[in-house]
Amino acid sequence: MLKILGFDEGGSESIRPLLGVSSGPIPYGEGVAAGFPDLSDQFQSLGVKSIRTQDYANGSFNVMYFFPERHAEASDPESYEWSQTDKAYQAILDIDADPFIRLGLSWRNMLDWGAFGIQNASGYAGYGPFWSGDKPLSTTMVEKGAEIFTTVVERYTDKQKWGSNPLENGYVEIWNEPNIIGINTVIKNNGFPNPSNQDQYEYSTEFPNYMWDGTPEQFYKFFADTALALKEKFPNLKIGGPGLHNVGLGLPKVQPPESNYKNEIGLEWTKNFLEYLSLRNVELDFFSWHLYSPEPQDYLTFYHATDKLLSEYGFGETEQILSEWNTLFDNDNASSVLGAAQVNAIWIALQNETDNLSQAIFCRGADGPFIPNGDGFPIMINSDGTNLGPENFGEYGVGLLTKDGAYKPSAYAFSFWSEMAGKEPIDLDRYYSNPSNDTGLYSLAGMRTGTLGRDLQILISHLQDQHDNEEIVLNI
């Protein structure tokens, strides 16, 4: 039980507007099932401040959508098809949100990609067209990716076209989860993988990952080439990436008999990546990473691990961006009241303990094209094409809103965050009867300067153990 008895003075800093979402607000584009509404009004009501150009189900911000023929000349304006991508971009500007440009491609089901010739995937829709040929993604990006993406950024910073530069001092993220397990891996054991050594789970250039079909070294080169080209032409933009999948930080650690082998090779990928960027003298303005977990402490562990890793490789001043996050998806948890309490606690923890985190982008704004009870994320498959890890989404996707724009519990939490942003934070820890970290209690208080506390807001999540009946008193 929580009792609140009063309030105190505010501080001097502001609560950060960690109010980004993935995708939206317009309907999901031509070629996708009809009937999805424009959610601009809902996004504005929620207080969305930035939108990451990821997971548009028609693929409109994917490189193979606006550059459909991979053998075309990157320097030829006729090689590009901008109509749907422009439409999605304009919709972001129309609600006064900041575009957070993700260069690359969105999540796509490996089976839908065509690995092993299997095309009947369930879960999300296909996310638009894809190139054909032998390792088309890595081959094209290494050859001409930097030139293609320079053209993209030129277009979306064009003052004449948009009336101003929408990306003035903005963010451009290169890629999304290039290291996900399995990146370039073959799973050699049957059943859901718990690899413990190279014989069971090893790097291989023969197995396509849904985000990168070449070697890690090819990705490092492509990333550095692109970052250097963009920084030379757009020095005021913040250039970074790579939208790291969580295993790239060697976390979360598991206890025996579970194995940390995936974390070991994931951390090796990231160390090699940062070492390569350092050798190429790449100016990394921000480092982005992803996490889906119901535990606030996991996010703090990842944040501090990232901070340590960046410092080790000479990137101590680099901003951190959490460019995808949410609680667990399984069985509608992300759409439940408990899920809302979890993401609220996470957001509070990020505010209280991650000073160098400049953005947090919730995945995602709305459910979008979604097949109820689909197989979820079959991103790990055996060499015969069978899915190793079907997960049941339940009746909903993972958005703040349903596909029709109705609020889920997490949307109400997000709206509270919007109300808190910009206020002066008040430290409540000294007012608790018990240390908040020991009770599963997460809280954030704020008020506007000069209001004498009349607009005081306190945001609380108590992730209480079901057997814990201890009373907690907040005496302020």
Tab-separated table of N, CA, C and O in Angstrom, residues 40 55 84 94 114 147 193 204 335 341 345 357:
chain	number	residue	atom	x	y	z
A	40	SER	N	-3.115	10.428	-36.894
A	40	SER	CA	-2.452	11.690	-36.563
A	40	SER	C	-3.042	12.323	-35.314
A	40	SER	O	-2.311	12.816	-34.443
A	55	ASP	N	9.399	0.051	-39.657
A	55	ASP	CA	8.223	-0.821	-39.597
A	55	ASP	C	6.985	-0.251	-40.289
A	55	ASP	O	5.858	-0.517	-39.858
A	84	GLN	N	5.579	7.088	-51.873
A	84	GLN	CA	5.082	6.602	-50.589
A	84	GLN	C	5.983	7.035	-49.425
A	84	GLN	O	5.496	7.331	-48.330
A	94	ASP	N	3.455	16.900	-40.424
A	94	ASP	CA	2.135	17.512	-40.241
A	94	ASP	C	1.678	17.507	-38.789
A	94	ASP	O	0.794	18.287	-38.419
A	114	GLY	N	12.320	-15.295	-48.067
A	114	GLY	CA	12.522	-16.323	-49.068
A	114	GLY	C	13.616	-17.297	-48.711
A	114	GLY	O	14.031	-18.115	-49.529
A	147	GLU	N	26.222	6.140	-51.147
A	147	GLU	CA	25.693	7.089	-52.128
A	147	GLU	C	24.172	7.123	-52.105
A	147	GLU	O	23.556	8.198	-52.186
A	193	PRO	N	16.901	-23.126	-29.576
A	193	PRO	CA	18.347	-23.195	-29.403
A	193	PRO	C	18.808	-22.772	-28.020
A	193	PRO	O	18.357	-21.782	-27.467
A	204	SER	N	28.450	-18.029	-40.067
A	204	SER	CA	28.471	-18.634	-41.390
A	204	SER	C	27.988	-17.604	-42.395
A	204	SER	O	27.026	-16.885	-42.143
A	335	SER	N	-0.127	-5.427	-24.175
A	335	SER	CA	-1.413	-4.733	-24.289
A	335	SER	C	-2.206	-4.766	-22.988
A	335	SER	O	-3.362	-4.363	-22.962
A	341	ALA	N	2.003	-0.904	-16.534
A	341	ALA	CA	2.743	-0.619	-15.303
A	341	ALA	C	4.230	-0.878	-15.500
A	341	ALA	O	5.083	-0.133	-14.986
A	345	ALA	N	7.189	1.974	-15.316
A	345	ALA	CA	8.330	1.842	-14.409
A	345	ALA	C	9.640	1.995	-15.167
A	345	ALA	O	10.593	2.625	-14.675
A	357	LEU	N	21.237	9.385	-21.992
A	357	LEU	CA	20.272	8.815	-22.941
A	357	LEU	C	19.454	9.958	-23.526
A	357	LEU	O	18.684	10.608	-22.816
